[in-house]
mmCIF file of C-alpha atoms in Angstrom:
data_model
loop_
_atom_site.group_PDB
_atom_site.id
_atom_site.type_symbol
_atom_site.label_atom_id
_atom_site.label_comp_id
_atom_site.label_asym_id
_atom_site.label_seq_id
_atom_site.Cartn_x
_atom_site.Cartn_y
_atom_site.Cartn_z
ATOM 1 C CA UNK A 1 -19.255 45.003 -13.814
ATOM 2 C CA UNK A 2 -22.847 44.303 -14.948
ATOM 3 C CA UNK A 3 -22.402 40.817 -14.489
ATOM 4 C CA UNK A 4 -21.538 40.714 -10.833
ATOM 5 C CA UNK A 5 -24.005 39.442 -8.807
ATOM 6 C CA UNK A 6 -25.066 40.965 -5.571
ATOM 7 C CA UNK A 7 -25.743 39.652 -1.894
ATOM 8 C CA UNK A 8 -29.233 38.733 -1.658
ATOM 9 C CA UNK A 9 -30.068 40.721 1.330
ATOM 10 C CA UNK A 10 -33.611 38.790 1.709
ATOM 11 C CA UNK A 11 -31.880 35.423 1.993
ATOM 12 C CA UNK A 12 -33.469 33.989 -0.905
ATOM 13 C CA UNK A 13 -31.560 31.238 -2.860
ATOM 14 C CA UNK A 14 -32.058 29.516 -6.582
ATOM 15 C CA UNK A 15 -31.421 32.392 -8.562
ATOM 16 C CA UNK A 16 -29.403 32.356 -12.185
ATOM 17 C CA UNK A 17 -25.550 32.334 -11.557
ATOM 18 C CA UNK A 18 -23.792 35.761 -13.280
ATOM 19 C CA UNK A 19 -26.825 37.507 -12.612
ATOM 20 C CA UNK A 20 -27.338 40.692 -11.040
ATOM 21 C CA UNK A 21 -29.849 40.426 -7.817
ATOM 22 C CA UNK A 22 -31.519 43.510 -8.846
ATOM 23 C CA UNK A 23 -32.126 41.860 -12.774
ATOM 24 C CA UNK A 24 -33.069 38.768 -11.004
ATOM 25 C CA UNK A 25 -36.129 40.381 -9.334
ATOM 26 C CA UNK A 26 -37.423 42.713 -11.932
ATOM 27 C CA UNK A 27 -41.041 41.628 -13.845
ATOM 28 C CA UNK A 28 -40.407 40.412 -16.947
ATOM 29 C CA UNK A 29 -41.830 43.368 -19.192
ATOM 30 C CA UNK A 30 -39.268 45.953 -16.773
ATOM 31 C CA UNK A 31 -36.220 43.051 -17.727
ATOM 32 C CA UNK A 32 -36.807 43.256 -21.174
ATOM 33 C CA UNK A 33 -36.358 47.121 -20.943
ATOM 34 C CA UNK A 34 -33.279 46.738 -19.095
ATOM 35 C CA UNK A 35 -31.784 44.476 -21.813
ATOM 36 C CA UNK A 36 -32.340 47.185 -24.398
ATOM 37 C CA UNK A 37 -29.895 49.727 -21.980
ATOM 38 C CA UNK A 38 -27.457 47.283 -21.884
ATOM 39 C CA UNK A 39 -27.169 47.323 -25.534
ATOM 40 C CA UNK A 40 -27.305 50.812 -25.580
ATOM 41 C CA UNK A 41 -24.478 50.512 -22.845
ATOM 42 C CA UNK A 42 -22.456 48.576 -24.892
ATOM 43 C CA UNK A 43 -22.616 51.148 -27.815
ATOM 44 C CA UNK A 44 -21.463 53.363 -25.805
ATOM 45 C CA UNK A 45 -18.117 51.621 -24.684
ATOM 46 C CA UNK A 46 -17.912 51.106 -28.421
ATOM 47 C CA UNK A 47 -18.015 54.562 -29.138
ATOM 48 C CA UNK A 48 -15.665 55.407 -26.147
ATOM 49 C CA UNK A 49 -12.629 52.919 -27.640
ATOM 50 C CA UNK A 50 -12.896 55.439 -30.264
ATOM 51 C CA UNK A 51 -12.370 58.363 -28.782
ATOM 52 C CA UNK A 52 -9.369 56.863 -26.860
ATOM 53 C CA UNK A 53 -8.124 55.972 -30.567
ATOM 54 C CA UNK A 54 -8.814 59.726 -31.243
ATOM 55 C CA UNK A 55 -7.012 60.727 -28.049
ATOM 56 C CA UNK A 56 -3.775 58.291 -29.189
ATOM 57 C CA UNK A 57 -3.631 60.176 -32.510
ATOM 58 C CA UNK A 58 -3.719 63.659 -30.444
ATOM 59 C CA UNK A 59 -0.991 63.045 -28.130
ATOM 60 C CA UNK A 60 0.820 61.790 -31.696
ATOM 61 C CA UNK A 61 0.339 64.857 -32.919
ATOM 62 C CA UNK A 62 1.378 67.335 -29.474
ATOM 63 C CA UNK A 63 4.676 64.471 -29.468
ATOM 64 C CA UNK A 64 6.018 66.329 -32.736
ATOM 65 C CA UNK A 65 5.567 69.566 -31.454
ATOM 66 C CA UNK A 66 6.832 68.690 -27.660
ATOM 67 C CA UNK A 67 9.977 66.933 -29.883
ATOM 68 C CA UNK A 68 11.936 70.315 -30.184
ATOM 69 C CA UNK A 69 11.983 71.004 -26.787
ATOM 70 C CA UNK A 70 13.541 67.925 -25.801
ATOM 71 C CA UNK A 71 16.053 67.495 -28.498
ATOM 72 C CA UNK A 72 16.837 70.953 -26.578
ATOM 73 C CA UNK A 73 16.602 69.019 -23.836
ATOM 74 C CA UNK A 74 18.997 66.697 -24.678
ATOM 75 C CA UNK A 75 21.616 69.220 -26.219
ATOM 76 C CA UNK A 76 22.155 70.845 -22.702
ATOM 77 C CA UNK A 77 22.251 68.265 -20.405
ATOM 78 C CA UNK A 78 25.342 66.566 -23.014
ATOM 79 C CA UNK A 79 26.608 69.738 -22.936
ATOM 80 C CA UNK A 80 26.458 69.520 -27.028
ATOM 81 C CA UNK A 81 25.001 73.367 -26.758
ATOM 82 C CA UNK A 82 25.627 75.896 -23.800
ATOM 83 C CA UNK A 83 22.492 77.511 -23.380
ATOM 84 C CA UNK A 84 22.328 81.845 -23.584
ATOM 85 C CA UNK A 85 21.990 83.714 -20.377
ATOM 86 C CA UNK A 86 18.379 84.981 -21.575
ATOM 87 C CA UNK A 87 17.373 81.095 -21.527
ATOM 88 C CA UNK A 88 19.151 80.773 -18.236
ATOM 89 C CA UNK A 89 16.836 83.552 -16.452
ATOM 90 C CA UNK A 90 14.377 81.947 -14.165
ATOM 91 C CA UNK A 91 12.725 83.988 -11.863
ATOM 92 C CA UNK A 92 12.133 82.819 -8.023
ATOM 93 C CA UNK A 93 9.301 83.671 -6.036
ATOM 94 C CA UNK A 94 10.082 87.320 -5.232
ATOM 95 C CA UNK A 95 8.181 86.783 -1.377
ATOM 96 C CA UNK A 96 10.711 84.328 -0.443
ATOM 97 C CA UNK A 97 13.252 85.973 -1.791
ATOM 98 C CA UNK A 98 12.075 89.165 0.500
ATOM 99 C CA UNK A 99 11.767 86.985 3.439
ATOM 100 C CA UNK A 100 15.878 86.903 3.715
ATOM 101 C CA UNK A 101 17.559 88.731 6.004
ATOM 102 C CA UNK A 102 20.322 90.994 4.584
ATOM 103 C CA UNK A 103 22.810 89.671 7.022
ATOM 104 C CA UNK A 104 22.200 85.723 5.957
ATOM 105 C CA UNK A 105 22.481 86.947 2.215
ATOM 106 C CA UNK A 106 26.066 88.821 3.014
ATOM 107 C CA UNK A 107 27.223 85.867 4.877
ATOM 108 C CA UNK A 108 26.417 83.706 2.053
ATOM 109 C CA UNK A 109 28.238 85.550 -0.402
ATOM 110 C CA UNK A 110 31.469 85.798 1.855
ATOM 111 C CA UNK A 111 31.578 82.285 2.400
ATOM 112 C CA UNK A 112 31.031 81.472 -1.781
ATOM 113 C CA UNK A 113 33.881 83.887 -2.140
ATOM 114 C CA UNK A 114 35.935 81.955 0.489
ATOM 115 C CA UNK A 115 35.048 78.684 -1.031
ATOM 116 C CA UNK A 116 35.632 79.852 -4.380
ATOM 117 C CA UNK A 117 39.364 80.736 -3.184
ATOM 118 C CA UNK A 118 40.290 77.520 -1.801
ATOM 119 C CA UNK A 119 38.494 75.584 -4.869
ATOM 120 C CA UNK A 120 38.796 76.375 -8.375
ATOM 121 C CA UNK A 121 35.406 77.149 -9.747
ATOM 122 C CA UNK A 122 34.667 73.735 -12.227
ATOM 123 C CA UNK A 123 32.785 73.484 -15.331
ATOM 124 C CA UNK A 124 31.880 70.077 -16.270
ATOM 125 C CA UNK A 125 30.217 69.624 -19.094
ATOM 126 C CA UNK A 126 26.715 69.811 -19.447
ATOM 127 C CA UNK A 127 24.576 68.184 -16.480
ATOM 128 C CA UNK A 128 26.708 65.630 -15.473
ATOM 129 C CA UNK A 129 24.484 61.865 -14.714
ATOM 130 C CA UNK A 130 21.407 63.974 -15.206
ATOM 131 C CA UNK A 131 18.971 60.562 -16.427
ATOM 132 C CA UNK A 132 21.048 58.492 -13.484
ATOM 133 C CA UNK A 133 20.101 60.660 -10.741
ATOM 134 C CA UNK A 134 16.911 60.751 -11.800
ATOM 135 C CA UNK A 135 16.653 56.831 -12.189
ATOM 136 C CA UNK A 136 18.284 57.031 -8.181
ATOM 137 C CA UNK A 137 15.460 59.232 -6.823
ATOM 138 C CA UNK A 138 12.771 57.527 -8.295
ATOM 139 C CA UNK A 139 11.316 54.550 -6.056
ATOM 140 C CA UNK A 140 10.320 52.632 -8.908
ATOM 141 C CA UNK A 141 12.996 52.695 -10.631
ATOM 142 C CA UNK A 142 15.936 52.493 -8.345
ATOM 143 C CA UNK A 143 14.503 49.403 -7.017
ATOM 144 C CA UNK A 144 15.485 48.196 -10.237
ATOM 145 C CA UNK A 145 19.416 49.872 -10.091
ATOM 146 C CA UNK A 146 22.019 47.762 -9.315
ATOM 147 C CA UNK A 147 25.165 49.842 -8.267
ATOM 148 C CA UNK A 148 27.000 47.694 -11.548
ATOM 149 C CA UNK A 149 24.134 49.611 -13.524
ATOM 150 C CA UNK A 150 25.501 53.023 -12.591
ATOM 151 C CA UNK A 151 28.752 53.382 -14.669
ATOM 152 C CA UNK A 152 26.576 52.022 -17.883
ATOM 153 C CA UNK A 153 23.464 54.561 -16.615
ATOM 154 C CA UNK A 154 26.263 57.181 -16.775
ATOM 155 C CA UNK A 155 26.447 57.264 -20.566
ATOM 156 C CA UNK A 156 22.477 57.522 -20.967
ATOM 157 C CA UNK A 157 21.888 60.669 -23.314
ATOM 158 C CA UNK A 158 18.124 60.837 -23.349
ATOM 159 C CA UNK A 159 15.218 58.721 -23.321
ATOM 160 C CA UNK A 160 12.252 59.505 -25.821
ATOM 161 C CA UNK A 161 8.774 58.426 -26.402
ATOM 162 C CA UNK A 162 7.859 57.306 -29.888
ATOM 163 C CA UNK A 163 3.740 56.918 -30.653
ATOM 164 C CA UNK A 164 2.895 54.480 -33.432
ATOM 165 C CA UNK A 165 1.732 55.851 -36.891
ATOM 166 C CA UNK A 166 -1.603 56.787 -38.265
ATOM 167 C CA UNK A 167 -3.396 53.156 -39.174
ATOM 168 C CA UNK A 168 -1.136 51.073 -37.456
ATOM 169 C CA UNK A 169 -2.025 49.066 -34.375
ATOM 170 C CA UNK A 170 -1.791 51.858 -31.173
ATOM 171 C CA UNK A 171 1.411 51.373 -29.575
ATOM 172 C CA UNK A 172 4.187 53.609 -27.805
ATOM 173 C CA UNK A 173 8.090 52.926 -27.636
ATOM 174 C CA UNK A 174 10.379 54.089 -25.153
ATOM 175 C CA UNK A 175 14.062 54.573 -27.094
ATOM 176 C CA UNK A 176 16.868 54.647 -24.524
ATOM 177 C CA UNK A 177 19.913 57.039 -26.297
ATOM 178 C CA UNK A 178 23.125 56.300 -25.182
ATOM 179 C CA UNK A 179 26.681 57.823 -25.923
ATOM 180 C CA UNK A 180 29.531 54.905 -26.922
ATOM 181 C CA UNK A 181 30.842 53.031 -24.337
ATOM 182 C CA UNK A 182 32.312 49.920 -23.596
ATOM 183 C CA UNK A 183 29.770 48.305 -22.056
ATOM 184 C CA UNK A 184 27.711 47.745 -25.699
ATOM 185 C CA UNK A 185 27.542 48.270 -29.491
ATOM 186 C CA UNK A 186 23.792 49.371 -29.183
ATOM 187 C CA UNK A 187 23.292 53.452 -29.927
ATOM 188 C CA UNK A 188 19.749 53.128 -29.098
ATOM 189 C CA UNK A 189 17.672 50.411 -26.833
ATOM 190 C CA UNK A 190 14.159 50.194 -27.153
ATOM 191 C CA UNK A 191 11.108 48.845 -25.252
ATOM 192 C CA UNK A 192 7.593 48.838 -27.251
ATOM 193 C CA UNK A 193 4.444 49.194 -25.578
ATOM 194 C CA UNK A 194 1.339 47.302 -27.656
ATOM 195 C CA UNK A 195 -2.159 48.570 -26.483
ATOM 196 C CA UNK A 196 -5.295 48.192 -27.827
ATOM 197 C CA UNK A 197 -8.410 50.197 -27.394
ATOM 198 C CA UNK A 198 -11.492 47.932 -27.447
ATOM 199 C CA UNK A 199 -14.279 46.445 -25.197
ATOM 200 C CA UNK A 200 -13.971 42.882 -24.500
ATOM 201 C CA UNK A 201 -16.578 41.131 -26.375
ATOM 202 C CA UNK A 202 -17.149 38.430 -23.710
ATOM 203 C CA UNK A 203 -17.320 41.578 -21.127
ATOM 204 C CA UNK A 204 -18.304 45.188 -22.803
ATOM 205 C CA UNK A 205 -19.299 46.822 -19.397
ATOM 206 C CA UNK A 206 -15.253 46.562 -17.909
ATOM 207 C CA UNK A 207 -14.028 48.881 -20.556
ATOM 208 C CA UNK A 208 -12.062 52.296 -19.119
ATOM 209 C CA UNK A 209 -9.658 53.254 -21.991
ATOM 210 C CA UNK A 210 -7.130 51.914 -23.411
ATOM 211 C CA UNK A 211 -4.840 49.229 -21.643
ATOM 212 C CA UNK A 212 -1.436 47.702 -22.554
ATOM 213 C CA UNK A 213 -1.733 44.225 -23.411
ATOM 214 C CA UNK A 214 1.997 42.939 -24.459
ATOM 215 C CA UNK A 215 5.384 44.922 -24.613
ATOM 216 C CA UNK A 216 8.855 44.118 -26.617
ATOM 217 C CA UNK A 217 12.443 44.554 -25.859
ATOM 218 C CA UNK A 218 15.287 44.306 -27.671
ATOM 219 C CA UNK A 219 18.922 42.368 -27.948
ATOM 220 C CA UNK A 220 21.498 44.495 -26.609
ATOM 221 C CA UNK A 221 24.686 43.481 -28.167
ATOM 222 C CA UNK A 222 26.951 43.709 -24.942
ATOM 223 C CA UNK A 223 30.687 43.219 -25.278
ATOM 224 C CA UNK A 224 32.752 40.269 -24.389
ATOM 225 C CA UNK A 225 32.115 39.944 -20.252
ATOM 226 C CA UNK A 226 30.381 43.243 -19.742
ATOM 227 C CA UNK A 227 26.731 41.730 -19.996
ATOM 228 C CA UNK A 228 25.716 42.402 -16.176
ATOM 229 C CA UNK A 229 22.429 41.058 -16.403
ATOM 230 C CA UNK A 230 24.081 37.537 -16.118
ATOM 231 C CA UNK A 231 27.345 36.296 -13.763
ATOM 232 C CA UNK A 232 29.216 33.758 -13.432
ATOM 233 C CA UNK A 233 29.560 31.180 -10.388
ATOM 234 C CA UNK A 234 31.843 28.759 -9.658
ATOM 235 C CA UNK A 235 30.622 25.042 -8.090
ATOM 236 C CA UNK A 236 32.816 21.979 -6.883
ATOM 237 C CA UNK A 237 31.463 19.136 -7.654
ATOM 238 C CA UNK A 238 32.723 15.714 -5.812
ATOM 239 C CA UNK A 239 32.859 12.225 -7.652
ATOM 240 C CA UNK A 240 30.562 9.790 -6.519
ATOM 241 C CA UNK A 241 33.268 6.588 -7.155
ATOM 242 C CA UNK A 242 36.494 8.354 -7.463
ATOM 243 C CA UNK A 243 36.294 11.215 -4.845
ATOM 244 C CA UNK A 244 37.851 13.610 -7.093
ATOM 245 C CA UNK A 245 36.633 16.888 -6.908
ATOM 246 C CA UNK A 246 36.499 19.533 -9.767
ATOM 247 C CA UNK A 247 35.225 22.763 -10.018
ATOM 248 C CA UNK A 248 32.580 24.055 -12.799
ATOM 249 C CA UNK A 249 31.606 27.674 -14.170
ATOM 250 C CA UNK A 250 27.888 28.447 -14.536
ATOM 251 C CA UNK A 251 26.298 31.211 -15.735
ATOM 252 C CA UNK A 252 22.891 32.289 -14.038
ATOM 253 C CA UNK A 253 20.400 35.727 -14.376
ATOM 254 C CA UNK A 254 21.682 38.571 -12.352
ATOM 255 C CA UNK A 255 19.368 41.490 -11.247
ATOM 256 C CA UNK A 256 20.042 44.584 -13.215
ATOM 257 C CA UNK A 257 17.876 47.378 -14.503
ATOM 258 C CA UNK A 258 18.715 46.231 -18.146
ATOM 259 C CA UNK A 259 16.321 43.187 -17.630
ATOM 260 C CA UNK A 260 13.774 46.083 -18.217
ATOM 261 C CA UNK A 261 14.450 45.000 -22.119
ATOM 262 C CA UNK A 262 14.353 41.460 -22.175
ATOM 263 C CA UNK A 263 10.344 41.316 -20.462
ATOM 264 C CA UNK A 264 8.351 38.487 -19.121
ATOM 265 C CA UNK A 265 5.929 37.675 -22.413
ATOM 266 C CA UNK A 266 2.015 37.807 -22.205
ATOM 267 C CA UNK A 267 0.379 34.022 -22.429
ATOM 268 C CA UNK A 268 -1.071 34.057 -25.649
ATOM 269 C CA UNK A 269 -4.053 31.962 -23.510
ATOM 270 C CA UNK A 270 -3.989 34.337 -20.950
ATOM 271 C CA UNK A 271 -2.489 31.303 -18.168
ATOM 272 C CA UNK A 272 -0.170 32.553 -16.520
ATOM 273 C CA UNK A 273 1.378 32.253 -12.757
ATOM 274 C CA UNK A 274 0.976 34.426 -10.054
ATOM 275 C CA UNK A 275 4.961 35.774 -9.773
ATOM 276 C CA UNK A 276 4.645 36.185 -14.133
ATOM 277 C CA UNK A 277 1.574 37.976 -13.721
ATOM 278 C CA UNK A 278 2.964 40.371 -11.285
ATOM 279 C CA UNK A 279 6.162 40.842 -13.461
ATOM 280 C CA UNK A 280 4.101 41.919 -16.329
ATOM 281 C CA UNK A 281 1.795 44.236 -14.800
ATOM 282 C CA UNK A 282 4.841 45.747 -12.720
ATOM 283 C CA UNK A 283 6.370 46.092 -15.974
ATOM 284 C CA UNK A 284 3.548 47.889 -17.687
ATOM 285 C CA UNK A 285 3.337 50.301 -15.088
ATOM 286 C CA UNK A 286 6.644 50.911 -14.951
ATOM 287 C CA UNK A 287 6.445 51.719 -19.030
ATOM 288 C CA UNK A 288 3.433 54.156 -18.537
ATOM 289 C CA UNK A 289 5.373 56.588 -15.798
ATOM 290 C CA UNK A 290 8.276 56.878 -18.055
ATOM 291 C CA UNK A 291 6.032 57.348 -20.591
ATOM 292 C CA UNK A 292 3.186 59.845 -18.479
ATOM 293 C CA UNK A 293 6.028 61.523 -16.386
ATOM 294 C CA UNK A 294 9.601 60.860 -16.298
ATOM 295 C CA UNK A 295 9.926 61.752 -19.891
ATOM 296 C CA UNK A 296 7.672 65.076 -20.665
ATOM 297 C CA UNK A 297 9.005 66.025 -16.349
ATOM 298 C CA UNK A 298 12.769 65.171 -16.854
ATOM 299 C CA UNK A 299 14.066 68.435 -15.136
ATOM 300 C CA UNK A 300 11.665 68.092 -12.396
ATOM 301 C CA UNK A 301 12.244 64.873 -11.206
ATOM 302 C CA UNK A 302 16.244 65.827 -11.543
ATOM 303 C CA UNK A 303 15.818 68.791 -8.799
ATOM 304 C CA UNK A 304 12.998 66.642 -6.783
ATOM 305 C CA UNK A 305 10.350 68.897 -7.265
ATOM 306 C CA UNK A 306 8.100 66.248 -8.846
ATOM 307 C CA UNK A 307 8.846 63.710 -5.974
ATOM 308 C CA UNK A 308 8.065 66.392 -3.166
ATOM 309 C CA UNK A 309 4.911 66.785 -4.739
ATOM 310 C CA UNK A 310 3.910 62.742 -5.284
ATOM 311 C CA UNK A 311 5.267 62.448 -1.505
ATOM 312 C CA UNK A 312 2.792 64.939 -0.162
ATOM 313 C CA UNK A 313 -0.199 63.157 -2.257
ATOM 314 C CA UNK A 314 0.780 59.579 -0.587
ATOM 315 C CA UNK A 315 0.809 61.266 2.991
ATOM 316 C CA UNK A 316 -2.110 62.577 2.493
ATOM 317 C CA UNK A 317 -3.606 59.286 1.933
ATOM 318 C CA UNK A 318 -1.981 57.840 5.023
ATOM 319 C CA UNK A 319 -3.366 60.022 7.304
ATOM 320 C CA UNK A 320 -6.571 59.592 6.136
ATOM 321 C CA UNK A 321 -6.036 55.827 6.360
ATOM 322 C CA UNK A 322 -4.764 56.743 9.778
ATOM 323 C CA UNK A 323 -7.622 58.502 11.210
ATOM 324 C CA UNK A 324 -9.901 55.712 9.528
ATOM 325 C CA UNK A 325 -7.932 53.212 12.073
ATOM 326 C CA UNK A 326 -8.075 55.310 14.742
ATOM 327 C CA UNK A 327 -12.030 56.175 14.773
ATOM 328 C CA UNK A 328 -12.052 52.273 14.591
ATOM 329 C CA UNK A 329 -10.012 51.828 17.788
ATOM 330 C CA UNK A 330 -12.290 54.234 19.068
ATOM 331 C CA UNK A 331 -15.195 52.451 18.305
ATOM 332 C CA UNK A 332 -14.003 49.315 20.071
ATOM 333 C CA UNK A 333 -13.641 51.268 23.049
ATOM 334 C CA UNK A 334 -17.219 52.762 22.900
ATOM 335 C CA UNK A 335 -18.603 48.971 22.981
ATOM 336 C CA UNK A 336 -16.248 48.136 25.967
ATOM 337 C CA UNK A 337 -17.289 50.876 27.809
ATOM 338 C CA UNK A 338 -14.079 51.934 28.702
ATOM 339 C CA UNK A 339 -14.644 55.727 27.819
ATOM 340 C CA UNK A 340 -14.627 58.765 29.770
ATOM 341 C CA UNK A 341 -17.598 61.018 29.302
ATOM 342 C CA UNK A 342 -15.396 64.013 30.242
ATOM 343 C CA UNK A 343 -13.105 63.150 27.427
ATOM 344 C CA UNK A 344 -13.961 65.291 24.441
ATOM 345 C CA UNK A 345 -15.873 63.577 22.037
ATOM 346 C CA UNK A 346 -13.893 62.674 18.541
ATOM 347 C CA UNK A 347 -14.229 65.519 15.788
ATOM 348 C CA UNK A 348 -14.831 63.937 12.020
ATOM 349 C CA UNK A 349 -11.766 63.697 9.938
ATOM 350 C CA UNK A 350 -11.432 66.899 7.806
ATOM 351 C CA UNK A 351 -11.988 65.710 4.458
ATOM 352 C CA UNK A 352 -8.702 66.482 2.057
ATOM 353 C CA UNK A 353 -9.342 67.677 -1.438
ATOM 354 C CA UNK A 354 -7.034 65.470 -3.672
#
């Protein structure tokens, strides 16, 4: 941020707090100058919050024509439409396919046909606890599934991103379809997203596109003792004169991915404590993968294609990190003079396109 001020690396003191080193030191006449980029920087940010607002009203526009698909989507995996065999064709790489042996491929089908006689073939409609496995395979998320979450994540249709409309304040909402059940009355649960798209006027120079700044759930209308984001305990409780003892029922929170729509609230004066603050940014994030990749990569992240291919970007950061720690180690050695000189000097880390 412009504001941040360096070290001094000459050791001098006294000079103005919030200031940059660098601005500190310039001639007057050059400092001047330098105030008339930072205006010109700030223009820019200003002109950059529009373009995101641009951007919003783009992906608006792709939503509707990404919509069909899903509603496609959805159809299939309810099993409300069986799809054709043309739409069924999906070609596999033909080189791995070549790689097979004829043998393993005639062993294969002998055992299907053995299997096939012992078990009749099943066909159950659509793709049974397609959003549940999904939710169970994701590390964010099944952190927050609680195995009395399953049976209600069972009935979970779809899950859809809605933008917010030309004019009105830039927002997205996640709706959460689900099926009747007996768990609630709700047909729909919702979680909206508020974002804004503007430099901070008391801080221009921090802007990097938009950011989400508040989000909304909604009531769900569970039915009598089904609400499993509460239970109930049970407490004696002794009588100070009488001895008697009785027992009492309280009801306290219970963890459960359906907290997702009852979120901690943004301060309104931006104080907040450290475990809130945490909540609330966890919960933001949480609301931009569902919205940047769950959603639009349902299928993928169903088969685990999508998490082989986050896995191999996070070990590809550890390594590096690895090799970091080990040149380090190496280092220390060097100044105890513990090394061998026959040992083969260390090669630099081979850098890792990412």
């Amino acid at each position: 941020k412009g504001d941040q001020a360096m070290p001094n690396p000459g050791g001098q003191m006294g000079k103005p707090a919030g200031v940059p080193f660098m601005e500190s030191v310039l001639p007057k006449a050059v400092k001047r100058r330098v105030h008339a980029l930072k205006r010109l920087q700030e223009q820019c940010a200003h002109i950059e919050a529009k373009f995101y607002e641009e951007v919003h009203e783009l992906e608006r526009k792709y939503a509707a024509l990404y919509q069909p698909l899903f509603d496609k989507r959805r159809e299939v995996v309810t099993g409300a439409v069986e799809p054709t065999d043309e739409e069924c064709e999906w070609h596999t790489d033909e080189d791995e396919e070549e790689e097979l042996a004829e043998e393993v491929k005639e062993k294969a089908t002998i055992e299907d046909a053995k299997k096939e006689e012992v078990t009749p073939e099943e066909d159950p409609k659509g793709i049974p606890d397609f959003w549940l496995t999904i939710f169970k395979s994701v590390d964010m998320l099944s952190d927050m599934v609680q195995e009395h979450d399953e049976p209600i994540l069972k009935h979970l249709r779809d899950i859809q991103v809605k933008f917010s409309e030309p004019g009105q304040p830039m927002s997205f909402t996640l709706e959460f379809h689900f099926e009747p059940n007996g768990y609630f009355n709700n047909a729909v649960l919702t979680k909206v997203y508020k974002m804004k798209s503007e430099p901070e006027a008391s801080d221009p120079f921090s802007f990097e596109g938009p950011e989400i700044i508040d989000c909304e759930g909604c009531q769900i209308d569970w039915h009598k003792g089904k609400d499993v984001t509460v239970k109930i305990i049970k407490k004696k409780q002794k009588h100070k004169g009488r001895g008697t003892v009785r027992t009492v029922t309280k009801q306290v929170p219970n963890d459960s991915f359906f907290n997702f729509f009852n979120p901690v609230k943004a301060s309104p004066d931006g104080e907040m404590d450290e475990d809130s603050e945490f909540n609330l940014a966890t919960d933001f994030e949480i609301g931009h993968f569902f919205r940047e990749r769950i959603v639009p990569r349902a299928v993928l992240y169903f088969t685990g294609e999508a998490l082989e291919d986050d896995e191999s970007f996070e070990e590809e950061e550890l390594e590096e990190g690895d090799e970091e720690d080990q040149d380090e180690e190496g280092d220390d050695d060097d100044e105890e003079g513990d090394t061998d000189p026959k040992k083969e000097q260390p090669q630099p880390a081979e850098c890792k396109q990412q």
